[in-house]
Amino acid sequence: MKIFLDTGNLDELKKAAQWGIVDGVTTNPSLIAKEGKKIEDQIAAICEIIDGDISAEVVSTKAEDMIPEGRKLAKIHKNVVVKVPLTRDGIIACSTLSKEGIRLNVTLCFSAGQALLAAKAGAYIISPFVGRIDDMGGNGVDLIRQICTIYKNYNFKTQVLAASLRTPPHVIDCALAGAHIGTMPFKTLDMLFNHPLTDKGLEQFMKDWAKVFEPTK
Ligand code: G3P
């Protein structure tokens, strides 16, 4: 599974980039607004840090406005993937822009039926929001499983990007369900490192080594 960071924060991206395990970045209007910079500048800066797919979302809601906005975002950098919401207008924009060779991430997906529509419209990525489904008492991982099965049944090339991943079990369960990509905040990615037995084991290795080779330490 590819790992994407769901952030617009350059410090978080630089820190995670050092680990060499980040394959791409997703942003949304809330994340870009948090950084307070023009979207063109922020996305260009992100493209300098991570060499992979970088999602930039439109803020127009009508197809006739989303289409030129999407073309503009796509021009920022060759790695930009234009994000549109899963609305009727978003699907028109997806069908139109994908025919022009622009790669689309269709976001705010909460059902398998919606995911089918996005694939039919030529989406490069579909983004089902796992955590937000769980928040409503549903099962976000089940949705990932359903979408992966439908896409496999009909050989759709659209990649399933599990979004809104808040915990390590979310990440593991989505990988088991077959998601192509998992996008997560820095905090979730950082938590994936942690295991008390790793810390305990390392402490013991260091102690045993020091007893023999560094007895005065
Ligand atoms: O990319 C979608 C993601 O940002 C949503 O996450 O935690 O706000 O539901 P969350």
Tab-separated table of C-alpha atoms and ligand atoms in Angstrom:
chain	number	residue	atom	x	y	z
A	1	MET	CA	0.000	0.000	0.000
A	2	LYS	CA	1.278	3.448	-0.875
A	3	ILE	CA	1.497	5.846	2.069
A	4	PHE	CA	0.381	9.441	1.552
A	5	LEU	CA	0.498	12.238	4.106
A	6	ASP	CA	-2.730	14.174	4.546
A	7	THR	CA	-1.358	17.612	5.331
A	8	GLY	CA	-0.441	20.967	3.863
A	9	ASN	CA	2.205	21.598	6.508
A	10	LEU	CA	5.730	21.848	5.105
A	11	ASP	CA	7.520	21.076	8.396
A	12	GLU	CA	5.573	17.823	8.801
A	13	LEU	CA	6.299	16.913	5.184
A	14	LYS	CA	10.040	17.612	5.531
A	15	LYS	CA	10.228	15.509	8.704
A	16	ALA	CA	8.373	12.563	7.157
A	17	ALA	CA	10.279	12.853	3.856
A	18	GLN	CA	13.506	11.948	5.723
A	19	TRP	CA	12.028	8.541	6.533
A	20	GLY	CA	11.869	7.773	2.814
A	21	ILE	CA	8.455	6.107	3.038
A	22	VAL	CA	6.054	8.821	1.866
A	23	ASP	CA	4.720	8.204	-1.660
A	24	GLY	CA	2.485	11.241	-2.034
A	25	VAL	CA	0.403	13.952	-0.389
A	26	THR	CA	-3.282	14.806	-0.134
A	27	THR	CA	-4.598	18.233	0.759
A	28	ASN	CA	-8.085	19.686	1.014
A	29	PRO	CA	-9.411	23.259	1.396
A	30	SER	CA	-9.391	22.956	5.220
A	31	LEU	CA	-5.734	21.826	5.290
A	32	ILE	CA	-4.576	24.521	2.838
A	33	ALA	CA	-6.514	27.240	4.708
A	34	LYS	CA	-4.771	26.176	7.937
A	35	GLU	CA	-1.404	27.118	6.388
A	36	GLY	CA	-2.694	30.560	5.277
A	37	LYS	CA	-0.787	30.633	1.939
A	38	LYS	CA	-2.045	30.835	-1.661
A	39	ILE	CA	-2.874	27.312	-2.873
A	40	GLU	CA	-0.596	27.639	-5.940
A	41	ASP	CA	2.402	28.512	-3.743
A	42	GLN	CA	1.672	25.893	-1.096
A	43	ILE	CA	1.186	23.074	-3.626
A	44	ALA	CA	4.353	24.104	-5.516
A	45	ALA	CA	6.303	24.014	-2.222
A	46	ILE	CA	4.887	20.562	-1.385
A	47	CYS	CA	5.937	19.288	-4.832
A	48	GLU	CA	9.524	20.327	-4.007
A	49	ILE	CA	9.522	18.137	-0.868
A	50	ILE	CA	7.716	14.968	-1.970
A	51	ASP	CA	8.168	13.402	-5.395
A	52	GLY	CA	4.815	11.674	-5.912
A	53	ASP	CA	1.144	12.352	-6.519
A	54	ILE	CA	0.074	15.598	-4.812
A	55	SER	CA	-3.674	16.204	-4.591
A	56	ALA	CA	-4.930	19.798	-4.858
A	57	GLU	CA	-8.660	20.391	-4.438
A	58	VAL	CA	-10.936	22.792	-6.305
A	59	VAL	CA	-13.100	25.150	-4.264
A	60	SER	CA	-15.706	25.851	-6.975
A	61	THR	CA	-18.951	23.927	-6.697
A	62	LYS	CA	-20.317	24.310	-10.252
A	63	ALA	CA	-18.871	22.145	-13.027
A	64	GLU	CA	-18.387	25.132	-15.350
A	65	ASP	CA	-16.116	26.722	-12.707
A	66	MET	CA	-14.455	23.507	-11.467
A	67	ILE	CA	-13.209	22.685	-14.960
A	68	PRO	CA	-11.073	25.837	-15.528
A	69	GLU	CA	-9.992	25.774	-11.863
A	70	GLY	CA	-8.889	22.143	-12.259
A	71	ARG	CA	-6.917	22.987	-15.415
A	72	LYS	CA	-5.165	25.788	-13.504
A	73	LEU	CA	-4.276	23.526	-10.571
A	74	ALA	CA	-2.957	20.837	-12.937
A	75	LYS	CA	-0.536	23.399	-14.422
A	76	ILE	CA	1.214	23.996	-11.056
A	77	HIS	CA	3.347	20.844	-11.392
A	78	LYS	CA	3.328	17.591	-13.357
A	79	ASN	CA	2.645	15.615	-10.136
A	80	VAL	CA	-0.563	17.458	-9.280
A	81	VAL	CA	-3.728	15.363	-9.095
A	82	VAL	CA	-6.866	17.531	-9.202
A	83	LYS	CA	-9.348	16.769	-6.447
A	84	VAL	CA	-13.085	17.258	-6.996
A	85	PRO	CA	-15.996	16.421	-4.671
A	86	LEU	CA	-18.307	13.500	-5.366
A	87	THR	CA	-21.252	15.618	-6.500
A	88	ARG	CA	-23.051	15.689	-9.836
A	89	ASP	CA	-20.947	18.729	-10.823
A	90	GLY	CA	-17.772	17.026	-9.573
A	91	ILE	CA	-18.496	14.004	-11.747
A	92	ILE	CA	-19.023	16.237	-14.815
A	93	ALA	CA	-15.646	17.891	-14.068
A	94	CYS	CA	-14.030	14.473	-13.590
A	95	SER	CA	-15.364	13.115	-16.915
A	96	THR	CA	-14.319	16.269	-18.780
A	97	LEU	CA	-10.850	16.744	-17.265
A	98	SER	CA	-9.908	13.045	-17.348
A	99	LYS	CA	-10.535	13.062	-21.115
A	100	GLU	CA	-7.954	15.886	-21.335
A	101	GLY	CA	-5.343	13.695	-19.622
A	102	ILE	CA	-5.637	15.388	-16.209
A	103	ARG	CA	-5.599	12.974	-13.263
A	104	LEU	CA	-8.535	13.288	-10.865
A	105	ASN	CA	-9.014	12.348	-7.229
A	106	VAL	CA	-12.738	12.188	-6.447
A	107	THR	CA	-13.205	12.964	-2.771
A	108	LEU	CA	-15.894	12.907	-0.079
A	109	CYS	CA	-16.916	9.359	-1.039
A	110	PHE	CA	-19.113	7.600	1.513
A	111	SER	CA	-20.720	4.752	-0.476
A	112	ALA	CA	-19.768	2.032	-2.949
A	113	GLY	CA	-22.355	3.381	-5.411
A	114	GLN	CA	-20.600	6.755	-5.407
A	115	ALA	CA	-17.258	4.995	-5.974
A	116	LEU	CA	-18.715	3.188	-8.997
A	117	LEU	CA	-19.760	6.539	-10.512
A	118	ALA	CA	-16.275	8.005	-10.003
A	119	ALA	CA	-14.628	5.026	-11.712
A	120	LYS	CA	-17.049	5.325	-14.653
A	121	ALA	CA	-16.104	9.022	-14.903
A	122	GLY	CA	-12.431	8.081	-15.321
A	123	ALA	CA	-11.180	8.980	-11.831
A	124	TYR	CA	-7.502	8.207	-11.195
A	125	ILE	CA	-8.193	7.974	-7.443
A	126	ILE	CA	-11.322	7.563	-5.299
A	127	SER	CA	-11.175	8.816	-1.697
A	128	PRO	CA	-13.547	7.092	0.739
A	129	PHE	CA	-13.363	8.668	4.252
A	130	VAL	CA	-12.942	5.769	6.672
A	131	GLY	CA	-12.820	7.721	9.959
A	132	ARG	CA	-15.828	9.889	9.196
A	133	ILE	CA	-17.942	6.772	8.440
A	134	ASP	CA	-16.865	5.281	11.776
A	135	ASP	CA	-17.811	8.596	13.446
A	136	MET	CA	-21.390	8.029	12.226
A	137	GLY	CA	-21.481	4.514	13.674
A	138	GLY	CA	-20.740	2.830	10.313
A	139	ASN	CA	-17.784	0.684	9.271
A	140	GLY	CA	-15.352	2.559	7.039
A	141	VAL	CA	-13.122	-0.461	6.414
A	142	ASP	CA	-16.114	-2.444	5.076
A	143	LEU	CA	-16.605	0.320	2.505
A	144	ILE	CA	-12.962	0.009	1.392
A	145	ARG	CA	-13.462	-3.749	0.985
A	146	GLN	CA	-16.660	-3.269	-1.063
A	147	ILE	CA	-15.078	-0.718	-3.400
A	148	CYS	CA	-11.967	-2.892	-3.946
A	149	THR	CA	-14.205	-5.851	-4.853
A	150	ILE	CA	-16.319	-3.838	-7.296
A	151	TYR	CA	-13.245	-2.327	-8.986
A	152	LYS	CA	-11.633	-5.779	-9.259
A	153	ASN	CA	-14.831	-7.326	-10.679
A	154	TYR	CA	-14.862	-4.862	-13.564
A	155	ASN	CA	-11.150	-4.178	-13.918
A	156	PHE	CA	-11.439	-0.475	-13.147
A	157	LYS	CA	-8.021	1.169	-12.994
A	158	THR	CA	-9.137	3.760	-10.386
A	159	GLN	CA	-7.000	3.503	-7.241
A	160	VAL	CA	-8.716	3.228	-3.874
A	161	LEU	CA	-7.271	5.787	-1.463
A	162	ALA	CA	-8.404	5.187	2.112
A	163	ALA	CA	-8.698	8.654	3.681
A	164	SER	CA	-9.505	9.960	7.153
A	165	LEU	CA	-7.253	7.333	8.798
A	166	ARG	CA	-6.814	8.316	12.442
A	167	THR	CA	-5.285	5.227	14.082
A	168	PRO	CA	-2.762	2.457	13.313
A	169	PRO	CA	-5.594	-0.163	13.193
A	170	HIS	CA	-7.302	1.959	10.508
A	171	VAL	CA	-4.118	1.770	8.418
A	172	ILE	CA	-3.607	-1.967	8.961
A	173	ASP	CA	-7.275	-2.845	8.278
A	174	CYS	CA	-7.324	-0.787	5.066
A	175	ALA	CA	-4.115	-2.495	3.883
A	176	LEU	CA	-5.724	-5.889	4.612
A	177	ALA	CA	-8.850	-4.793	2.728
A	178	GLY	CA	-6.733	-4.066	-0.360
A	179	ALA	CA	-6.622	-0.244	-0.482
A	180	HIS	CA	-3.988	0.914	-2.996
A	181	ILE	CA	-3.177	4.010	-0.948
A	182	GLY	CA	-3.688	5.115	2.648
A	183	THR	CA	-3.543	8.816	3.450
A	184	MET	CA	-3.073	9.900	7.037
A	185	PRO	CA	-2.085	12.886	9.165
A	186	PHE	CA	1.510	13.056	10.404
A	187	LYS	CA	0.332	11.960	13.861
A	188	THR	CA	-1.090	8.659	12.554
A	189	LEU	CA	2.024	7.906	10.492
A	190	ASP	CA	4.228	8.625	13.495
A	191	MET	CA	2.145	6.298	15.698
A	192	LEU	CA	2.803	3.402	13.278
A	193	PHE	CA	6.418	3.287	14.514
A	194	ASN	CA	5.510	2.627	18.123
A	195	HIS	CA	5.707	-0.709	19.923
A	196	PRO	CA	6.771	-1.138	23.577
A	197	LEU	CA	8.575	-4.407	22.750
A	198	THR	CA	10.755	-2.584	20.215
A	199	ASP	CA	11.823	-0.094	22.911
A	200	LYS	CA	12.285	-2.816	25.531
A	201	GLY	CA	14.250	-5.053	23.142
A	202	LEU	CA	16.559	-2.229	22.046
A	203	GLU	CA	17.232	-1.239	25.659
A	204	GLN	CA	18.221	-4.845	26.462
A	205	PHE	CA	20.504	-5.115	23.373
A	206	MET	CA	22.304	-1.907	24.409
A	207	LYS	CA	22.700	-3.095	28.022
A	208	ASP	CA	24.096	-6.519	27.005
A	209	TRP	CA	26.525	-4.869	24.568
A	210	ALA	CA	27.737	-2.311	27.111
A	211	LYS	CA	28.338	-5.021	29.784
A	212	VAL	CA	30.972	-6.700	27.567
A	213	PHE	CA	32.364	-3.968	25.314
A	214	GLU	CA	31.887	-0.788	27.351
A	215	PRO	CA	32.099	-2.002	30.993
A	216	THR	CA	33.081	1.429	32.368
A	217	LYS	CA	30.071	3.214	30.821
B	1	G3P	O1	-8.390	13.764	3.154
B	1	G3P	C1	-9.531	13.589	3.935
B	1	G3P	C2	-9.201	13.714	5.362
B	1	G3P	O2	-8.489	14.905	5.545
B	1	G3P	C3	-10.342	13.716	6.298
B	1	G3P	O3	-9.839	13.402	7.553
B	1	G3P	O4	-9.873	13.196	9.994
B	1	G3P	O5	-10.837	15.232	8.878
B	1	G3P	O6	-11.995	13.034	8.752
B	1	G3P	P1	-10.671	13.748	8.866
